[in-house]
CSV table of C-alpha atoms and ligand atoms in Angstrom, one decimal:
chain,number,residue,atom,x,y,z
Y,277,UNK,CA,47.6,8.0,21.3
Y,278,UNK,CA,45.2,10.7,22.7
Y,279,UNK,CA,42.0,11.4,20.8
Y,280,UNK,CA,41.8,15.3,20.2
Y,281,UNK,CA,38.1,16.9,21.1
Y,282,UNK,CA,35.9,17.0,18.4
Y,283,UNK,CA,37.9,15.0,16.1
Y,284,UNK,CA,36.3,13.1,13.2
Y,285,UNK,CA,36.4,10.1,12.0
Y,286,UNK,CA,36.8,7.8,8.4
Y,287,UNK,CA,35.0,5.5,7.5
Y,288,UNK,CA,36.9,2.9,4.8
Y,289,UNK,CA,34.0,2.0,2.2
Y,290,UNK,CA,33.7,-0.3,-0.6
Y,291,UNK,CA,31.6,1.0,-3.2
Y,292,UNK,CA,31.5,-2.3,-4.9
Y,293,UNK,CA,32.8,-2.5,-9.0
Y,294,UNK,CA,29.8,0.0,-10.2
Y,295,UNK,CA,26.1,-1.6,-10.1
Y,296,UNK,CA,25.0,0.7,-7.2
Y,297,UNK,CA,22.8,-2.7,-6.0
Y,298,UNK,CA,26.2,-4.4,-5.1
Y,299,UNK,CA,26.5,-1.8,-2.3
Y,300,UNK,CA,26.3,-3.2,1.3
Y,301,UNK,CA,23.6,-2.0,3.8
Y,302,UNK,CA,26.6,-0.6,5.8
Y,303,UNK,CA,28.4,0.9,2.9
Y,304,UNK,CA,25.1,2.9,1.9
Y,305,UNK,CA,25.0,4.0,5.5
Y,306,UNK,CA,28.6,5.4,5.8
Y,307,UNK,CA,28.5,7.1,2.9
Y,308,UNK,CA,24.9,9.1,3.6
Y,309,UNK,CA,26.3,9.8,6.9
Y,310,UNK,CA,29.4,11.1,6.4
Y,311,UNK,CA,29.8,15.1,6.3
Y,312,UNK,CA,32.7,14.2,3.0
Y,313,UNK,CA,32.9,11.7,0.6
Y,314,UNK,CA,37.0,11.6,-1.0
Y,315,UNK,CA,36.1,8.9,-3.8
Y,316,UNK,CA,38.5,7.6,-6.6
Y,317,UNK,CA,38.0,7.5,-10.1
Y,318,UNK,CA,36.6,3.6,-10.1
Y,319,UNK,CA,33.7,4.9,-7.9
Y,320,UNK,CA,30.9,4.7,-10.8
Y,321,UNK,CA,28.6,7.7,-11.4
Y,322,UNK,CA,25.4,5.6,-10.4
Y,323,UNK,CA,26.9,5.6,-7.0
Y,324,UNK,CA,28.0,8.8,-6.2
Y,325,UNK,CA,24.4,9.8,-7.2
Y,326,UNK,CA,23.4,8.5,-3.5
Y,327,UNK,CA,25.4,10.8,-1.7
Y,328,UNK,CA,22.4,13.2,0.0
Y,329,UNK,CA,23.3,16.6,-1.7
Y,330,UNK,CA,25.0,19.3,0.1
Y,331,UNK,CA,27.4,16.4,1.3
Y,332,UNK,CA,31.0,17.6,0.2
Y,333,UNK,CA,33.0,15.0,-2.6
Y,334,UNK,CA,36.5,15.4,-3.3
Y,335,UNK,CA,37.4,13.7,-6.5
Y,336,UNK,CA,41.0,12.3,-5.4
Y,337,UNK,CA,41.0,10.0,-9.0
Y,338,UNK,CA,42.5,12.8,-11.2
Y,339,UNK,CA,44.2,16.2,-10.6
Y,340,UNK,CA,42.7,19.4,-12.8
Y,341,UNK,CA,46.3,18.0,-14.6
Y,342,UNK,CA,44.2,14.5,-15.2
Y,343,UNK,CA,47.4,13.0,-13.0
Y,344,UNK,CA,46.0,10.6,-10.1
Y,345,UNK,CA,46.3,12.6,-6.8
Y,346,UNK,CA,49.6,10.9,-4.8
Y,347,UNK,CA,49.1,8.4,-2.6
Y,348,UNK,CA,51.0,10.6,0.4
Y,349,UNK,CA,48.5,13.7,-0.3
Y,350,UNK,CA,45.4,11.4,0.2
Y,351,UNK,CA,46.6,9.9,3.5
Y,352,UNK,CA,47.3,14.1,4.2
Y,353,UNK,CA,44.0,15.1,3.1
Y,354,UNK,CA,42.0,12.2,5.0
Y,355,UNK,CA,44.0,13.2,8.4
Y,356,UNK,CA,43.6,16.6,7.9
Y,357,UNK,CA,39.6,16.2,7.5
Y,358,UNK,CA,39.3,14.2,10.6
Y,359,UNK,CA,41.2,16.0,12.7
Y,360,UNK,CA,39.0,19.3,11.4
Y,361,UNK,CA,36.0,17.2,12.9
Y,362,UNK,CA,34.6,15.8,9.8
Y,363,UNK,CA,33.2,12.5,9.2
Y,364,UNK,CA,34.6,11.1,6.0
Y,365,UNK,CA,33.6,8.2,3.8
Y,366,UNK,CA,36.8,7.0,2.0
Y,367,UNK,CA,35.2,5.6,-1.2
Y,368,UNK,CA,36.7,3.3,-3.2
Y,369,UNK,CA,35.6,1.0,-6.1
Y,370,UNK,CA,35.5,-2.7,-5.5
Y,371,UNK,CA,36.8,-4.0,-1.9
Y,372,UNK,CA,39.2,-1.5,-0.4
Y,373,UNK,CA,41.4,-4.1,1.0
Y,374,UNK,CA,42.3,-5.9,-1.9
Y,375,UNK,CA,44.3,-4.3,-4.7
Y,376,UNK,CA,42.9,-0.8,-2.8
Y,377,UNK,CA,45.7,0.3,-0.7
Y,378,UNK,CA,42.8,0.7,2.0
Y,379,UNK,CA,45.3,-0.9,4.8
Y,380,UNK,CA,47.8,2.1,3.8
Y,381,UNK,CA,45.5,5.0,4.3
Y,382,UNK,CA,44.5,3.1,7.6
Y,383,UNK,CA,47.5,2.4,9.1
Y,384,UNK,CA,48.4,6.6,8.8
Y,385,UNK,CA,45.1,7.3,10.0
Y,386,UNK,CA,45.4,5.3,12.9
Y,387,UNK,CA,48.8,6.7,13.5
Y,388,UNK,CA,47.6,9.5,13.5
Y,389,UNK,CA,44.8,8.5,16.6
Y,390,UNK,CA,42.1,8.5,14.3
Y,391,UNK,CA,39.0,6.2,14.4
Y,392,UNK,CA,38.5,4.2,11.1
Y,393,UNK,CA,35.9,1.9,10.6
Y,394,UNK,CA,35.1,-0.2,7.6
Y,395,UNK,CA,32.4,-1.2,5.3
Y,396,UNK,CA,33.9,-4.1,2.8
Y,397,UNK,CA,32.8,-3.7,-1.0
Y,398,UNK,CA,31.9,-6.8,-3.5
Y,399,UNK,CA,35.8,-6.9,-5.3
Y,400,UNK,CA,35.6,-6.7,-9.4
Y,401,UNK,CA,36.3,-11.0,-9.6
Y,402,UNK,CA,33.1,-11.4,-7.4
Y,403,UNK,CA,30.9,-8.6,-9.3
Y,404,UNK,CA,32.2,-9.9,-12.8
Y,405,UNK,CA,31.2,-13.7,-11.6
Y,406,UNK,CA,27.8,-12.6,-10.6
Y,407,UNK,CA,27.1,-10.9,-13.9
Y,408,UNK,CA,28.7,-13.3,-16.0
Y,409,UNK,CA,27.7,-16.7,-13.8
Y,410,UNK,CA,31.4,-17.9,-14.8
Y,411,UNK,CA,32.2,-19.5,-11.1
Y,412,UNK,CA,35.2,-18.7,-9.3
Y,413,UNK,CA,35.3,-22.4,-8.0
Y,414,UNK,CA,33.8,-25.3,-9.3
Y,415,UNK,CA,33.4,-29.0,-8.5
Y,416,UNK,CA,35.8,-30.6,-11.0
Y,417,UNK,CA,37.0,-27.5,-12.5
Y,418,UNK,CA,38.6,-25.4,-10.2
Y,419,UNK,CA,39.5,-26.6,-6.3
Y,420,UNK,CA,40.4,-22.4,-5.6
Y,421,UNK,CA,41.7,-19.1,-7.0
Y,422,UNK,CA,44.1,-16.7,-6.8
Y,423,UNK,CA,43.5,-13.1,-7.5
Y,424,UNK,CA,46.4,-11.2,-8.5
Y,425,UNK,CA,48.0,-8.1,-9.9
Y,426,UNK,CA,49.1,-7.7,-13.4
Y,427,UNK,CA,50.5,-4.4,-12.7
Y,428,UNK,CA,54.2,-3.6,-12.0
Y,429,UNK,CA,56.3,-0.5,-11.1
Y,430,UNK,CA,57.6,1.5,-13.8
Y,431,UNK,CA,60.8,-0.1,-15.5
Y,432,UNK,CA,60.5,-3.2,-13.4
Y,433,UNK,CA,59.8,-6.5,-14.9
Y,434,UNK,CA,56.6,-8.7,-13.8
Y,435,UNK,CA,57.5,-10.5,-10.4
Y,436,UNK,CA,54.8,-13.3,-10.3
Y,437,UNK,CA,54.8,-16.3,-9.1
Y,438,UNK,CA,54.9,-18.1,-12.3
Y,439,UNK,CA,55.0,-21.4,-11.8
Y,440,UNK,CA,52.5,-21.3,-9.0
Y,441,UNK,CA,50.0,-19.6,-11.0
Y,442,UNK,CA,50.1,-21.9,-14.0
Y,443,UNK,CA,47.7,-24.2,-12.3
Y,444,UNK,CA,45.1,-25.7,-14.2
Y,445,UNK,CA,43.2,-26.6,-10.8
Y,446,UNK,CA,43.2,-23.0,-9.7
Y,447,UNK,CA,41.1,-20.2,-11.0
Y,448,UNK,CA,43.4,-17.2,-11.9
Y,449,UNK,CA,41.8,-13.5,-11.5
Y,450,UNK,CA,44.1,-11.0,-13.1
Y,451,UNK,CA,43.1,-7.2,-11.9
Y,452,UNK,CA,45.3,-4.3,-13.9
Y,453,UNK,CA,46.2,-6.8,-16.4
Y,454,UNK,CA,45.6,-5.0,-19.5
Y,455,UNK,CA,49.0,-3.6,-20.3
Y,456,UNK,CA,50.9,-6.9,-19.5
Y,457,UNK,CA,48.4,-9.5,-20.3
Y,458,UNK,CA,50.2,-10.8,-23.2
Y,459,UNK,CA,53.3,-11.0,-21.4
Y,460,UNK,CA,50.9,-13.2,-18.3
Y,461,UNK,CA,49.5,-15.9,-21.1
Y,462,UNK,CA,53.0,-16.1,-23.1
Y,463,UNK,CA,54.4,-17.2,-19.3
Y,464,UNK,CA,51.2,-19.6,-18.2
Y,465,UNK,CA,51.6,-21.2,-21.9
Y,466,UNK,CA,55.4,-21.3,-20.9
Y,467,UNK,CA,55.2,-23.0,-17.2
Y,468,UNK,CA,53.2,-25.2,-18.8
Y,469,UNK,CA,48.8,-24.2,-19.3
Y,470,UNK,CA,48.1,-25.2,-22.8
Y,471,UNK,CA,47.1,-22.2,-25.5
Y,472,UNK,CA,43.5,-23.2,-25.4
Y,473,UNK,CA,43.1,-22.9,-21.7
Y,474,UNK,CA,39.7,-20.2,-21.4
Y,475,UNK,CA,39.9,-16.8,-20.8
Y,476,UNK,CA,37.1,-14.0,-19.5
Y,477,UNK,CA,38.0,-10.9,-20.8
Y,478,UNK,CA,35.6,-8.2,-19.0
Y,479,UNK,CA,35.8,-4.3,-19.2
Y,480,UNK,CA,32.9,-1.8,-16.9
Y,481,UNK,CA,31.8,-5.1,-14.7
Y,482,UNK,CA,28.7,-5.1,-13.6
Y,483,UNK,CA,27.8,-1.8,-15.2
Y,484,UNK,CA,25.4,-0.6,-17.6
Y,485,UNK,CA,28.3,-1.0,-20.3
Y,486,UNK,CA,29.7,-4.4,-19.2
Y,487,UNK,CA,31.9,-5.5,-22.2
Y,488,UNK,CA,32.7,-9.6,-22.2
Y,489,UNK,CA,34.7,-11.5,-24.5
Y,490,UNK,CA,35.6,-15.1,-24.1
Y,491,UNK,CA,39.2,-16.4,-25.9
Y,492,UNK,CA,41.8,-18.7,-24.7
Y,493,UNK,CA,45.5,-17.8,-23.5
Y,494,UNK,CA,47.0,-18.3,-26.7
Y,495,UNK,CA,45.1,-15.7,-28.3
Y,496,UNK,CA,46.1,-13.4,-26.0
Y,497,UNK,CA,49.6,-13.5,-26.9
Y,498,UNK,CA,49.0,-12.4,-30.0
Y,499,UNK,CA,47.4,-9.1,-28.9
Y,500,UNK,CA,49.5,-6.1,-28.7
Y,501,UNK,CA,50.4,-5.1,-24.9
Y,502,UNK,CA,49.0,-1.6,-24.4
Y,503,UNK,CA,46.0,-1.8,-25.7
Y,504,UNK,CA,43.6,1.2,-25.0
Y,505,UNK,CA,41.0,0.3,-22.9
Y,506,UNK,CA,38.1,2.5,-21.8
Y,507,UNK,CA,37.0,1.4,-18.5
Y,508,UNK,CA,38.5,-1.4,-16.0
Y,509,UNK,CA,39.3,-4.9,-17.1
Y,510,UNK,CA,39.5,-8.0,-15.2
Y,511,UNK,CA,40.8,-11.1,-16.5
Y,512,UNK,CA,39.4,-14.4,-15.6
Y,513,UNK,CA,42.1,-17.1,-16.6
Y,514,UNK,CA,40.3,-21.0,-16.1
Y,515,UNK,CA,38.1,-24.0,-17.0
Y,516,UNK,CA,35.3,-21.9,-15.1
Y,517,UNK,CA,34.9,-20.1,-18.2
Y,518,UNK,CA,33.6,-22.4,-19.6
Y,519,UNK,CA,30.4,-22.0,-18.0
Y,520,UNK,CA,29.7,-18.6,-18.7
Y,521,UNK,CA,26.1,-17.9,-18.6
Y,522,UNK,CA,25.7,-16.5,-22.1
Y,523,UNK,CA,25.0,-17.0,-25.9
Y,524,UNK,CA,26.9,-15.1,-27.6
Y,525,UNK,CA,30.3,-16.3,-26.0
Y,526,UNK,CA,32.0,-18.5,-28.4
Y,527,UNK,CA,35.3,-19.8,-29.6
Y,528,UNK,CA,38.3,-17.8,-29.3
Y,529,UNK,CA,39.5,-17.7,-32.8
Y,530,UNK,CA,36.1,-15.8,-34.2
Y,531,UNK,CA,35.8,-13.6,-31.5
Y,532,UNK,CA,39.0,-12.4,-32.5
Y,533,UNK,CA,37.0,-10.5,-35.3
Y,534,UNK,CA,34.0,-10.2,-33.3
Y,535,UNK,CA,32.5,-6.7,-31.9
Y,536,UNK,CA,32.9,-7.5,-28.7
Y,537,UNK,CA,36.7,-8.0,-28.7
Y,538,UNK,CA,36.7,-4.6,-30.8
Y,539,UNK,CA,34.8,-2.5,-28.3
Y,540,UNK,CA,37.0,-4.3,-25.3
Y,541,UNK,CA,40.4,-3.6,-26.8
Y,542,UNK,CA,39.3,-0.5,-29.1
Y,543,UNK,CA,36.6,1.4,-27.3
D,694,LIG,C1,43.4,-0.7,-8.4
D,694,LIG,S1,42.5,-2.1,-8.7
D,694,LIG,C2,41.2,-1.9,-7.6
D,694,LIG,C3,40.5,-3.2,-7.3
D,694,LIG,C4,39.3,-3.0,-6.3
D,694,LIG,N1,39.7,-2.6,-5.0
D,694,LIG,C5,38.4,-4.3,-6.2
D,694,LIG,O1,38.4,-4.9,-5.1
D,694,LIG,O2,37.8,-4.6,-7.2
D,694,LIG,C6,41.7,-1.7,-10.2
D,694,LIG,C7,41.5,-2.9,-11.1
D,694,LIG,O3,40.3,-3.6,-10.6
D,694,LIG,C8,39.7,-4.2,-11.7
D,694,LIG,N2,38.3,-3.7,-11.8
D,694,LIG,C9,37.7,-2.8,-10.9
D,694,LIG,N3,36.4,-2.6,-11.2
D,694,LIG,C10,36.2,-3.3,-12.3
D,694,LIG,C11,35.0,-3.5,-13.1
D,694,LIG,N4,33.9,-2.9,-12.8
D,694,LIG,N5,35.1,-4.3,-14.2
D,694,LIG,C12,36.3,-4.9,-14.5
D,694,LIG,N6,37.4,-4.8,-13.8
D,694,LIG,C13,37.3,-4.0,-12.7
D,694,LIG,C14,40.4,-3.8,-13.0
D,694,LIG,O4,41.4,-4.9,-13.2
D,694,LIG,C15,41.2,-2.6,-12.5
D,694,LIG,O5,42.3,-2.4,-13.3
């Protein structure tokens, strides 16, 4: 496809999962180059404080109607502002390629003949490691892991891979797991993961209000399944867990009571 004169371009950025340090060199550089930054609502505050003022944000994470902006009207907006002859950073929390529909909004843009490039971001599992020092693989304790999506369309039931994931070998990273989690661990127990097999519970990783609890599957099935959550929440399901780097993580059964497991499920 023909390039039109003047057009613009899009840069896809990862803004990392909210400590503004987990930024890349490159993603810093897109976003204080570009002439608009279109962010979502994971892109912490701290962040969008190092876009140079005077640079135009749109806010694509909520409507005035607090409804997420549609996915279609994004991949509009983006083409429209390149082909105006802007250069826009596309900002979007953790890695845009993974969980981030990134490869969506780029394959219209590219239809469309416009030049994306790409800055990658650190993805929630890897931020909430670092912060926490739980591995994602360990010698002995995990030989991989699997990240995957505890979300599902409305009405639909879960379509995981069940008895792949209950794999005591495999660290399991569960990203928009809140509303289903108790419905993940009541299937891992099922397929065969005992009850006490360690969980990381973390809301707001890496961020000034990081919230960690530590319990096992079976305590999560006990849990109601839309719990109110303020912030993100990853789930780290595996004998990594163990090695959290912390004091105050302890047995499942009193954290149940504990004020961390309060503030994670209760705000
Ligand atoms: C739509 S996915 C986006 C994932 C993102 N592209 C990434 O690579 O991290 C949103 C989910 O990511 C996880 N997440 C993102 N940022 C997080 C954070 N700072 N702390 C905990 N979980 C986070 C949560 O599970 C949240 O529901």
């Amino acid at each position: 496809m023909l390039k039109k004169m003047n057009q613009g371009q899009v840069f896809l950025v990862g803004a990392g999962p909210g400590d503004p340090d987990l930024l890349t060199v490159r993603a810093l550089r897109m976003m204080q180059s570009a002439d608009v930054v279109v962010h979502d609502r994971l892109v912490s505050r701290d962040i969008m404080a190092l876009v140079p003022a005077g640079v135009r944000r749109i806010d694509v994470g909520k409507k005035p109607d607090h409804h997420p902006v549609p996915q279609d009207e994004i991949n509009a907006l983006l083409v429209r502002l390149a082909e105006e002859g802007s250069t826009v950073a596309r900002l979007k929390g953790g890695d845009p390629m993974i969980f981030g529909r990134g490869s969506e909004e780029a394959a219209v843009l590219r239809a469309a003949g416009i030049k994306v490039s790409y800055a990658p971001g650190i993805t929630a599992a890897q931020g909430v490691s670092a912060s926490t020092g739980v591995p994602l693989t360990h010698r002995g304790l995990a030989t991989g892991v699997r990240y995957v999506t505890g979300h599902c369309q409305a009405n639909r039931p879960l379509d995981l891979d069940w008895d792949g994931l209950a794999d005591a070998d495999t660290t399991l990273v569960v990203y928009m797991g809140h509303a289903n989690m108790q419905q993940i661990a009541a299937g891992l127990i099922e397929r065969g993961l005992p009850a006490e097999h360690p969980v990381l519970v973390v809301a707001n990783g890496t961020r000034p209000n990081e919230t960690r609890l530590v319990t096992q599957l079976g305590a999560l099935q006990i849990k109601r399944a839309n719990i109110p959550v303020p912030g993100p929440v990853l789930f780290i399901v595996g004998r990594v867990v163990t090695l959290i780097d912390s004091e105050d993580s302890t047995a499942a059964d009193t954290l149940l009571q504990a004020p961390e497991l309060q503030r994670v499920l209760h705000g």
